[in-house]
């Protein structure tokens, strides 16, 4: 079902998010598939134990068999019986810059994926639908690369110190001022690793006696940071504002669990775009709730910075809201800027506090100068300050690519999750065998995709995840769509029961409108 | 493919039995087993029903009450390693709908088996003992209990 929400004027544009439910037949067949795989897993384990089949896993020596077991056998069950069979779809070695097209080392396995050998051949020009290269800044030639090479020859590659000691370069200060200007906040701080930004800064912000309200599908870095802080964590249903409001009301009315004292702080943790679902957070409603119940908001824009919004400034720009409403704006430079690292932006007092109290700031090595220069150049390009309209063109190209790709896939009949404007497109596969088959078939047709299954997703929601890029031209997308169509017919992946009738060719007038076939 | 990378569900095993279509698959599986047993020519109808009941309860005992832990590594640092699947369901909350469903289904199977075996004494003893092996571990009082230390580690 498509939910088009015009929520009391909070949203300035329609918010189209759809998560079509698994068809019942497909769910039953998926369970049967996992059941058969489990039974065969037990059979193979039995054969391995009775030495009928060679055991390729790590085992203890014969003398140690009488001791307490060293390896946890059952926890490895899924790994050796399911994951090993389709393992060639992951950890593929690439040997060129991961732009719109990528080269990959070909590898074969003669013992069913237990070991791999390189054939020596390089598969060239694979259309890259898996890299988080939203604005296409993963390039080996161009303004960013030249600037980074210049800084590399000037500053070198390493920093050899933390920010607090000798590692605070003028480049870092320049970057932080630029990030603050880009986001529209007072001050910002940049760290060397995006994961470490979340996991080391949340403990600096909240502690025991505080409450964290975190979305169901938050990334491991946010979950780790929340757990390390020692605060109480309550989880609300994904993007569900009624669930969040209920938790806020309960928290304020009942206070802390036993003592009933008021909470010291309530922090809401959400992400801009959730990369597994392709959904965008309902930011206007979250901000309205935050103001009503006087709590704080921590927004992780790892995937949405640069990828959403008419100016590429992220999910705040996309909804047309003010950046001052978000207390802590976090993001990463890995995805849209083609670099590495993370940042936190907010009020000056907050960032000054984090400079002294965050573990990332105090103990972690600062960012490498060429990486910093890459971010500075790409950010100036997006903002238009380098004197060209290349950045604006890229942002618009990404939005067009997103709309076109999603529409074409829906017309073909696949089940696609997520918001219409999100450049992350999960395509549902459901059955375990189709995960491996899809990855391999797409590689045969020279398209690289990322597939993911249980237990990283719920058991009946395995998917392939496409990440669109501004570097993809329409021809590349058409080729990819043609191949996806073929593979979809071959593997019977077109499960959708809501088929969109393709838009008519004649121009729009009052008598034409979109129809949905049910 | 790791647990807990893109969601905060610490142990996916807890949600498997309540996901969409699981109960239907389970019911279809039991009916398939019964149809297969009925088609073997030298089993009479009472024998087929008792065998369905016994094999179903044996399978349920092994997969829900004997096998411990999770088949994948979870980020909860092994809290569920010594728990059977039944004890892991819904993180130990009792009387949820999946627990009620999986308690009632062997009882229904028992009623059907008793009817179709025409309450014959031998079949009765077999069916009842088999039902008890699968009902007693489901009692909330026996959550985490290991009698005589069997299956403790």
XYZ file of C-alpha atoms in Angstrom:
671
model
C 0.000 0.000 0.000
C 1.275 3.469 -0.791
C 0.976 5.873 2.099
C 0.730 9.402 0.836
C 0.823 11.579 3.890
C -0.040 15.254 4.125
C 0.276 15.563 7.842
C -1.254 18.843 8.910
C 1.083 20.855 6.741
C 4.252 19.317 8.207
C 5.197 17.820 4.869
C 5.709 20.101 1.901
C 5.699 17.250 -0.612
C 4.109 13.789 -0.741
C 5.886 11.127 1.289
C 5.612 7.893 -0.646
C 6.911 4.891 1.182
C 5.881 1.327 0.463
C 6.842 -2.009 1.979
C 4.725 -4.535 0.160
C 3.994 -7.561 2.268
C 5.497 -10.935 1.440
C 3.060 -13.031 -0.616
C 1.942 -16.026 1.465
C 2.999 -18.641 -1.076
C 6.469 -17.121 -1.269
C 6.757 -17.103 2.530
C 5.772 -20.778 2.738
C 8.265 -21.721 0.019
C 10.981 -19.711 1.770
C 10.461 -21.627 4.997
C 10.469 -24.900 3.073
C 13.730 -23.810 1.474
C 15.357 -23.045 4.817
C 13.957 -26.309 6.218
C 15.473 -28.370 3.415
C 18.794 -26.556 3.823
C 18.729 -27.219 7.570
C 18.048 -30.942 7.090
C 20.820 -31.215 4.547
C 23.049 -29.302 6.930
C 22.446 -31.851 9.635
C 23.094 -34.652 7.148
C 26.404 -33.143 6.060
C 27.434 -32.539 9.668
C 26.678 -36.174 10.395
C 28.782 -37.253 7.424
C 31.621 -35.004 8.506
C 31.543 -36.339 12.030
C 31.671 -39.949 10.878
C 34.513 -39.110 8.494
C 32.491 -40.008 5.389
C 33.176 -36.480 4.167
C 36.271 -34.384 4.694
C 35.829 -31.648 7.269
C 37.177 -28.345 5.957
C 36.465 -26.340 9.070
C 38.807 -25.666 11.940
C 38.731 -28.596 14.356
C 40.608 -29.468 17.497
C 43.390 -31.966 17.554
C 42.614 -35.557 18.517
C 44.257 -35.178 21.941
C 42.024 -32.258 22.803
C 38.746 -33.970 22.004
C 38.198 -35.022 25.631
C 38.589 -31.505 27.000
C 35.927 -28.815 27.110
C 35.207 -27.971 23.466
C 37.253 -25.147 22.016
C 34.910 -24.301 19.161
C 31.204 -23.664 19.397
C 29.889 -26.094 16.778
C 26.287 -25.061 16.569
C 26.924 -21.353 16.209
C 28.888 -22.147 13.094
C 26.054 -24.235 11.594
C 24.637 -21.483 9.446
C 28.089 -20.352 8.365
C 29.319 -23.738 7.150
C 26.075 -25.111 5.726
C 24.367 -22.115 4.170
C 26.782 -19.216 3.894
C 29.672 -21.267 2.493
C 27.561 -22.446 -0.434
C 26.875 -18.954 -1.713
C 29.941 -17.211 -0.339
C 31.224 -16.235 -3.778
C 28.719 -13.367 -3.904
C 30.555 -11.502 -1.139
C 34.098 -10.287 -0.547
C 34.703 -10.056 -4.269
C 38.129 -8.499 -4.901
C 37.957 -5.417 -7.093
C 40.998 -3.911 -8.711
C 40.003 -0.488 -9.931
C 38.398 2.632 -8.527
C 34.781 1.760 -7.573
C 33.096 4.271 -9.836
C 30.132 3.615 -12.084
C 32.107 0.761 -13.615
C 34.583 -1.419 -11.826
C 37.075 -4.175 -12.643
C 37.029 -7.369 -10.675
C 39.504 -10.193 -10.232
C 37.962 -13.401 -11.445
C 38.108 -16.266 -8.982
C 36.943 -19.857 -9.126
C 36.475 -22.473 -6.486
C 37.009 -26.169 -7.005
C 35.743 -27.281 -3.625
C 32.383 -25.522 -3.404
C 33.577 -22.168 -2.062
C 35.796 -23.449 0.743
C 38.856 -22.087 -1.057
C 39.198 -19.690 -3.972
C 41.897 -19.423 -6.610
C 42.425 -16.514 -8.976
C 42.324 -17.438 -12.636
C 44.438 -14.376 -13.399
C 41.784 -12.825 -15.598
C 40.330 -9.454 -14.741
C 36.641 -8.939 -15.535
C 36.507 -5.403 -16.879
C 33.795 -2.762 -16.819
C 31.271 -4.340 -14.509
C 28.392 -1.926 -13.914
C 28.707 -1.154 -10.232
C 25.326 -1.170 -8.494
C 26.731 -1.862 -5.056
C 29.075 0.991 -4.123
C 27.820 3.876 -1.992
C 28.946 6.246 -4.661
C 25.845 8.446 -4.646
C 27.326 11.553 -6.257
C 29.960 9.798 -8.310
C 32.989 11.287 -6.554
C 34.821 7.941 -6.584
C 36.958 8.925 -9.543
C 40.613 8.578 -10.418
C 40.765 11.751 -12.525
C 39.234 15.162 -12.006
C 39.457 18.187 -9.750
C 39.172 16.234 -6.489
C 41.904 13.816 -7.429
C 44.279 16.589 -8.517
C 43.718 18.527 -5.313
C 44.228 15.383 -3.215
C 47.444 14.547 -5.097
C 48.728 18.073 -4.499
C 48.028 17.861 -0.784
C 49.578 14.400 -0.657
C 52.855 15.713 -2.021
C 52.678 18.667 0.378
C 51.617 17.016 3.632
C 52.291 13.317 3.104
C 49.874 10.520 3.816
C 50.171 9.930 7.546
C 49.383 12.151 10.506
C 51.099 10.220 13.304
C 49.183 11.836 16.097
C 45.787 12.523 17.591
C 43.914 15.798 17.180
C 44.733 16.853 20.708
C 48.492 16.372 20.409
C 50.297 17.164 17.167
C 47.704 16.070 14.623
C 45.600 19.209 14.254
C 46.351 20.462 10.748
C 45.104 23.689 9.202
C 43.393 21.400 6.695
C 41.320 19.919 9.499
C 40.251 23.343 10.692
C 39.377 24.330 7.125
C 37.359 21.157 6.711
C 35.413 21.681 9.907
C 34.502 25.255 9.033
C 33.404 24.095 5.601
C 31.289 21.254 7.012
C 29.619 23.665 9.434
C 28.811 26.022 6.578
C 27.564 23.157 4.405
C 25.179 21.875 7.047
C 24.035 25.272 8.262
C 25.165 24.682 11.869
C 27.408 26.682 14.154
C 30.310 24.270 14.397
C 31.394 20.806 13.334
C 34.062 18.252 14.082
C 35.445 15.571 11.763
C 36.722 12.121 12.717
C 38.696 9.508 10.853
C 36.121 6.719 10.929
C 32.350 6.881 10.523
C 31.626 3.912 12.780
C 33.868 5.340 15.492
C 32.079 8.686 15.239
C 28.832 7.078 16.385
C 30.158 4.557 18.835
C 32.531 6.962 20.605
C 30.418 10.110 20.676
C 27.110 8.797 21.947
C 28.750 7.710 25.232
C 30.098 11.240 25.564
C 26.621 12.714 25.191
C 24.474 10.439 27.347
C 25.185 8.254 30.335
C 23.483 6.423 33.159
C 20.120 7.923 34.041
C 19.437 9.023 30.482
C 17.025 7.443 28.045
C 17.794 6.567 24.444
C 14.897 5.964 22.052
C 16.340 4.193 19.076
C 14.730 3.027 15.855
C 14.334 -0.704 15.299
C 16.579 -0.752 12.275
C 19.422 1.447 13.440
C 22.913 0.598 12.326
C 25.343 -1.388 14.485
C 27.419 1.737 15.201
C 24.450 3.513 16.802
C 23.493 0.384 18.743
C 27.048 -0.068 19.979
C 27.331 3.568 20.979
C 24.019 3.375 22.826
C 25.080 0.248 24.696
C 28.490 1.643 25.581
C 26.954 4.746 27.076
C 25.150 2.869 29.850
C 21.862 4.664 29.255
C 18.524 2.856 29.156
C 17.603 1.924 25.598
C 14.033 1.631 24.371
C 13.289 0.663 20.806
C 10.414 2.005 18.731
C 9.017 0.421 15.588
C 10.719 1.430 12.396
C 9.699 4.951 11.312
C 6.517 4.616 13.356
C 5.672 7.949 14.970
C 2.820 6.583 17.071
C 5.200 4.083 18.653
C 7.743 6.846 19.315
C 5.128 9.135 20.847
C 3.876 6.356 23.100
C 7.402 5.692 24.330
C 8.000 9.399 24.934
C 4.763 9.759 26.885
C 5.500 6.668 28.985
C 9.017 7.858 29.680
C 7.941 11.269 30.852
C 4.976 10.043 32.868
C 6.704 7.111 34.578
C 10.271 8.353 34.742
C 13.148 5.989 35.503
C 12.223 2.335 36.174
C 12.368 1.865 39.931
C 13.010 5.264 41.418
C 10.456 7.159 39.264
C 12.872 10.072 39.039
C 12.698 12.113 35.839
C 15.128 11.139 33.114
C 18.212 13.336 32.889
C 18.040 13.444 29.092
C 15.974 11.774 26.406
C 17.824 11.253 23.133
C 16.072 10.069 19.977
C 18.397 8.189 17.597
C 17.297 8.057 13.966
C 18.990 7.715 10.620
C 18.404 9.800 7.488
C 18.145 6.911 5.053
C 18.042 3.356 6.360
C 20.265 1.468 3.986
C 18.637 -1.938 4.331
C 15.079 -0.711 3.764
C 15.611 2.326 1.601
C 13.247 4.291 3.810
C 13.610 7.931 4.774
C 12.964 9.052 8.328
C 9.791 11.068 8.938
C 11.821 14.017 10.077
C 9.086 16.694 10.320
C 7.095 14.498 12.672
C 10.142 13.531 14.727
C 11.044 17.186 15.165
C 7.468 18.057 16.133
C 7.514 15.283 18.751
C 10.938 16.316 19.988
C 9.763 19.878 20.544
C 6.532 18.799 22.203
C 8.223 16.458 24.693
C 11.446 18.464 25.071
C 13.905 15.735 24.110
C 17.027 15.761 21.957
C 17.490 14.448 18.442
C 20.561 12.695 17.050
C 20.319 12.323 13.301
C 22.713 9.961 11.542
C 22.879 11.070 7.929
C 25.370 8.462 6.783
C 23.550 7.667 3.563
C 21.448 10.775 3.089
C 24.044 13.587 3.179
C 24.733 14.654 -0.368
C 22.158 12.210 -1.727
C 18.902 13.908 -0.759
C 17.585 17.384 -1.081
C 17.578 19.911 -3.911
C 20.968 21.273 -2.814
C 22.391 17.963 -1.669
C 22.434 19.052 1.984
C 20.755 15.901 3.233
C 17.424 14.945 4.725
C 16.947 18.317 6.500
C 17.208 20.018 3.110
C 14.904 17.414 1.551
C 12.063 18.261 3.927
C 12.824 21.970 3.885
C 13.413 22.166 7.633
C 15.828 24.245 9.659
C 19.097 22.580 10.734
C 18.783 24.256 14.127
C 15.962 21.869 15.032
C 18.283 18.872 14.974
C 20.501 18.892 18.051
C 23.255 16.591 16.833
C 23.736 16.150 13.102
C 26.056 13.281 12.371
C 27.124 12.006 8.990
C 29.865 10.235 7.140
C 32.121 11.265 4.297
C 32.341 7.725 2.986
C 29.236 7.652 0.861
C 28.586 10.815 -1.119
C 31.988 12.486 -0.842
C 34.145 9.570 -1.923
C 36.420 9.788 1.114
C 36.426 8.257 4.584
C 35.457 9.471 7.996
C 32.566 11.036 9.847
C 31.512 14.342 11.281
C 29.276 15.737 13.971
C 27.676 19.152 13.641
C 25.716 21.224 16.090
C 25.911 24.155 18.459
C 29.334 25.518 19.329
C 29.118 24.507 23.000
C 28.255 20.949 22.023
C 31.171 20.573 19.618
C 33.604 22.192 22.044
C 32.464 19.706 24.672
C 32.956 16.818 22.260
C 36.437 17.998 21.344
C 37.556 17.327 24.885
C 35.287 14.529 26.043
C 34.854 12.223 23.054
C 37.111 9.192 22.818
C 37.365 9.554 19.051
C 38.644 13.067 19.391
C 41.108 12.383 22.143
C 42.537 8.983 21.273
C 41.946 8.315 17.599
C 44.375 9.454 14.939
C 43.165 12.420 12.938
C 42.181 12.197 9.296
C 44.777 11.824 6.615
C 45.393 15.118 4.666
C 44.691 13.866 1.104
C 41.369 12.452 2.335
C 40.573 15.800 3.937
C 41.351 17.583 0.681
C 39.100 15.181 -1.237
C 36.247 16.064 1.098
C 36.945 19.783 0.865
C 37.018 19.729 -2.927
C 33.932 17.565 -3.297
C 31.978 19.573 -0.755
C 32.865 22.838 -2.505
C 31.817 21.218 -5.764
C 28.402 20.273 -4.334
C 27.947 23.750 -2.878
C 28.885 25.314 -6.200
C 31.798 27.253 -4.718
C 34.329 25.932 -7.205
C 32.719 28.087 -9.854
C 31.010 25.362 -11.864
C 27.546 23.830 -11.808
C 28.968 20.302 -11.738
C 27.782 19.689 -8.168
C 24.242 20.808 -8.823
C 24.169 18.709 -11.984
C 25.280 15.657 -10.042
C 22.619 16.095 -7.375
C 19.943 16.450 -10.038
C 21.290 13.496 -12.000
C 21.102 11.314 -8.899
C 17.492 12.343 -8.239
C 16.553 11.611 -11.863
C 18.342 8.277 -11.810
C 16.559 7.333 -8.591
C 13.104 8.155 -9.899
C 13.708 6.500 -13.247
C 15.224 3.313 -11.837
C 12.572 2.840 -9.184
C 9.739 3.463 -11.609
C 11.112 1.034 -14.185
C 11.627 -1.703 -11.592
C 8.112 -1.237 -10.259
C 6.707 -1.395 -13.784
C 8.522 -4.670 -14.355
C 6.749 -6.115 -11.358
C 9.476 -6.500 -8.730
C 8.795 -5.786 -5.091
C 10.855 -2.732 -4.150
C 11.024 -1.435 -0.609
C 11.435 2.081 0.572
C 10.740 5.670 -0.255
C 10.393 6.840 -3.835
C 13.222 9.334 -3.471
C 15.815 7.185 -1.779
C 18.818 6.168 -3.924
C 19.048 2.878 -2.034
C 16.795 0.357 -3.790
C 16.210 -3.013 -2.085
C 14.767 -5.598 -4.445
C 13.168 -8.521 -2.647
C 14.426 -12.019 -3.367
C 12.956 -13.922 -0.387
C 14.222 -17.458 -1.007
C 17.711 -18.491 0.137
C 18.682 -20.140 -3.130
C 17.716 -17.058 -5.099
C 20.179 -14.972 -3.085
C 23.119 -16.915 -4.469
C 21.561 -17.305 -7.900
C 20.842 -13.603 -8.285
C 24.357 -12.573 -7.331
C 25.931 -15.054 -9.710
C 23.602 -14.406 -12.656
C 24.139 -10.671 -12.400
C 27.911 -11.161 -12.360
C 27.680 -13.322 -15.465
C 25.935 -10.420 -17.151
C 28.614 -7.989 -15.953
C 26.638 -6.248 -13.231
C 27.844 -6.218 -9.653
C 25.172 -6.236 -6.951
C 25.069 -6.678 -3.201
C 22.740 -9.375 -1.906
C 21.863 -9.912 1.715
C 19.854 -12.566 3.550
C 18.967 -14.020 6.921
C 20.150 -13.348 9.686
C 21.119 -9.837 8.617
C 17.489 -9.357 7.519
C 14.298 -11.003 8.816
C 13.956 -14.600 7.697
C 11.451 -13.971 4.924
C 12.937 -10.725 3.623
C 16.188 -11.475 1.821
C 17.003 -8.815 -0.724
C 19.379 -7.453 -3.287
C 20.327 -3.860 -2.666
C 21.091 -1.442 -5.489
C 22.862 1.841 -4.732
C 22.346 4.360 -7.489
C 24.944 6.904 -8.427
C 25.089 10.192 -10.261
C 27.869 8.614 -12.299
C 25.439 6.107 -13.821
C 24.361 7.296 -17.248
C 20.938 6.445 -18.607
C 22.506 3.857 -20.929
C 24.110 2.056 -17.993
C 20.828 2.063 -16.113
C 18.998 0.769 -19.176
C 21.514 -2.048 -19.608
C 21.245 -2.909 -15.930
C 17.445 -2.825 -16.067
C 17.398 -5.070 -19.121
C 19.607 -7.611 -17.367
C 17.593 -7.389 -14.156
C 14.462 -8.005 -16.216
C 16.024 -11.111 -17.770
C 17.233 -12.464 -14.454
C 13.868 -11.648 -12.908
C 12.125 -13.751 -15.530
C 14.676 -16.532 -15.189
C 14.449 -16.694 -11.391
C 10.768 -15.705 -11.194
C 11.316 -12.689 -8.974
C 8.387 -10.601 -10.157
C 6.195 -11.027 -7.128
C 4.483 -7.679 -7.012
C 0.714 -7.605 -7.117
C 0.427 -3.838 -7.532
C 1.522 -3.231 -11.072
C 1.957 0.363 -12.140
C 0.673 1.014 -15.610
C 3.520 2.711 -17.519
C 3.123 6.450 -18.036
C 1.545 7.371 -21.334
C 3.655 8.881 -24.074
C 1.459 11.852 -24.778
C 1.907 15.011 -22.715
C 0.039 15.521 -19.492
C -3.323 17.224 -19.634
C -6.411 17.142 -17.433
C -7.665 13.913 -18.946
C -4.596 11.766 -18.288
C -3.716 10.356 -14.894
C -1.749 7.470 -13.410
C -3.584 4.265 -12.817
C -2.682 1.523 -10.424
C -3.696 -1.973 -11.414
C -4.558 -4.122 -8.447
C 25.880 -11.721 6.466
C 26.068 -10.963 10.129
C 23.428 -10.618 12.787
C 22.802 -7.168 14.120
C 24.559 -5.168 11.429
C 21.506 -3.311 10.157
C 18.953 -3.859 12.905
C 18.856 -4.048 16.679
C 17.224 -7.474 16.897
C 19.774 -9.233 19.028
C 18.563 -12.786 18.427
C 16.579 -13.369 15.201
C 15.634 -16.845 16.438
C 13.094 -15.247 18.752
C 11.076 -13.872 15.856
C 11.186 -16.834 13.470
C 8.180 -18.687 14.858
C 5.928 -15.640 14.777
C 6.810 -14.449 11.289
C 4.323 -14.389 8.471
C 3.396 -17.769 7.087
C 5.283 -19.893 9.613
C 2.174 -21.397 11.203
C 0.725 -22.206 7.784
C 3.989 -23.853 6.707
C 4.033 -25.873 9.915
C 0.433 -27.043 9.421
C 1.153 -27.938 5.801
C 4.265 -29.822 6.863
C 2.336 -31.917 9.359
C -0.403 -32.671 6.806
C 2.260 -33.636 4.258
C 3.804 -36.017 6.765
C 0.412 -37.535 7.447
C -0.417 -37.947 3.761
C 2.918 -39.660 3.157
C 2.294 -42.059 6.023
C -1.223 -42.769 4.839
C 0.014 -43.666 1.382
C 2.285 -46.446 2.634
C 0.157 -49.540 1.860
C 0.834 -51.666 4.938
C -0.030 -48.972 7.523
C -3.672 -49.026 8.592
C -5.346 -45.716 9.392
C -4.891 -45.999 13.198
C -1.210 -46.886 12.757
C -0.714 -43.979 10.367
C -2.274 -41.532 12.826
C -0.255 -42.802 15.767
C 2.902 -42.626 13.691
C 2.100 -39.075 12.606
C 1.577 -38.073 16.209
C 4.730 -39.785 17.433
C 6.999 -38.539 14.632
C 5.620 -35.012 14.929
C 6.206 -34.963 18.675
C 9.687 -36.425 18.244
C 10.584 -33.748 15.701
C 9.110 -31.020 17.895
C 11.023 -32.255 20.916
C 14.323 -32.387 19.075
C 14.073 -28.990 17.385
C 12.337 -27.001 20.096
C 13.476 -28.580 23.343
C 16.737 -30.443 22.723
C 18.830 -28.275 20.400
C 20.287 -25.313 22.267
C 21.631 -21.982 21.120
C 21.522 -20.317 17.737
C 22.928 -21.546 14.413
C 24.644 -18.161 13.945
C 26.719 -15.914 16.165
C 24.631 -13.289 17.920
C 25.800 -9.969 19.367
C 24.295 -10.736 22.777
C 27.535 -12.369 23.970
C 26.065 -15.842 24.274
C 23.047 -15.186 26.484
C 21.038 -17.641 24.414
C 23.715 -20.324 24.098
C 22.322 -22.556 26.837
C 18.675 -21.949 26.007
C 16.578 -24.199 23.809
C 14.591 -22.660 20.982
C 11.386 -22.806 23.033
C 13.063 -20.846 25.826
C 14.394 -18.307 23.319
C 10.988 -17.625 21.765
C 10.034 -13.965 22.243
C 12.939 -13.518 24.648
C 11.372 -15.716 27.333
C 8.041 -13.915 27.539
C 5.388 -16.553 28.350
C 1.915 -16.979 26.834
C 2.586 -15.206 23.555
C 0.587 -16.303 20.507
C 3.321 -18.500 19.007
C 3.727 -20.310 22.310
C -0.009 -20.865 22.556
C -0.186 -22.111 18.981
C 2.649 -24.583 19.385
C 1.210 -25.833 22.681
C -2.246 -26.389 21.215
C -1.208 -28.084 17.978
C 0.175 -31.310 19.536
C -2.984 -31.472 21.655
C -5.171 -31.226 18.550
C -3.075 -33.872 16.860
C -3.535 -36.038 19.954
C -7.320 -35.657 19.826
C -7.385 -36.597 16.166
C -5.092 -39.562 16.747
C -7.197 -40.804 19.679
C -10.345 -40.552 17.559
C -8.931 -42.353 14.566
C -7.357 -45.134 16.637
C -10.751 -45.735 18.226
C -9.235 -45.332 21.746
C -7.338 -48.620 21.509
C -5.249 -49.167 24.726
C -1.803 -49.686 23.099
C -2.193 -46.702 20.828
C -3.475 -44.702 23.786
C -0.360 -45.365 25.863
C 1.951 -44.501 22.954
C 0.116 -41.318 22.064
C -0.179 -40.115 25.624
C 3.472 -40.625 26.538
C 4.495 -38.938 23.324
C 2.205 -35.986 24.054
C 3.551 -35.648 27.565
C 7.169 -35.524 26.348
C 6.263 -32.542 24.255
C 3.849 -30.757 26.637
C 5.819 -30.866 29.883
C 8.868 -28.911 28.583
C 6.504 -26.156 27.459
C 5.249 -25.395 30.974
C 6.379 -21.964 32.168
C 7.513 -23.515 35.447
C 10.050 -25.580 33.508
C 11.624 -22.567 31.777
C 15.365 -23.121 31.997
C 15.028 -26.255 34.114
C 17.277 -29.180 33.252
C 16.150 -32.366 35.043
C 19.079 -34.454 36.352
C 21.408 -32.057 34.517
C 20.565 -33.627 31.144
C 21.286 -31.262 28.245
C 22.683 -28.614 30.541
C 25.745 -27.565 28.498
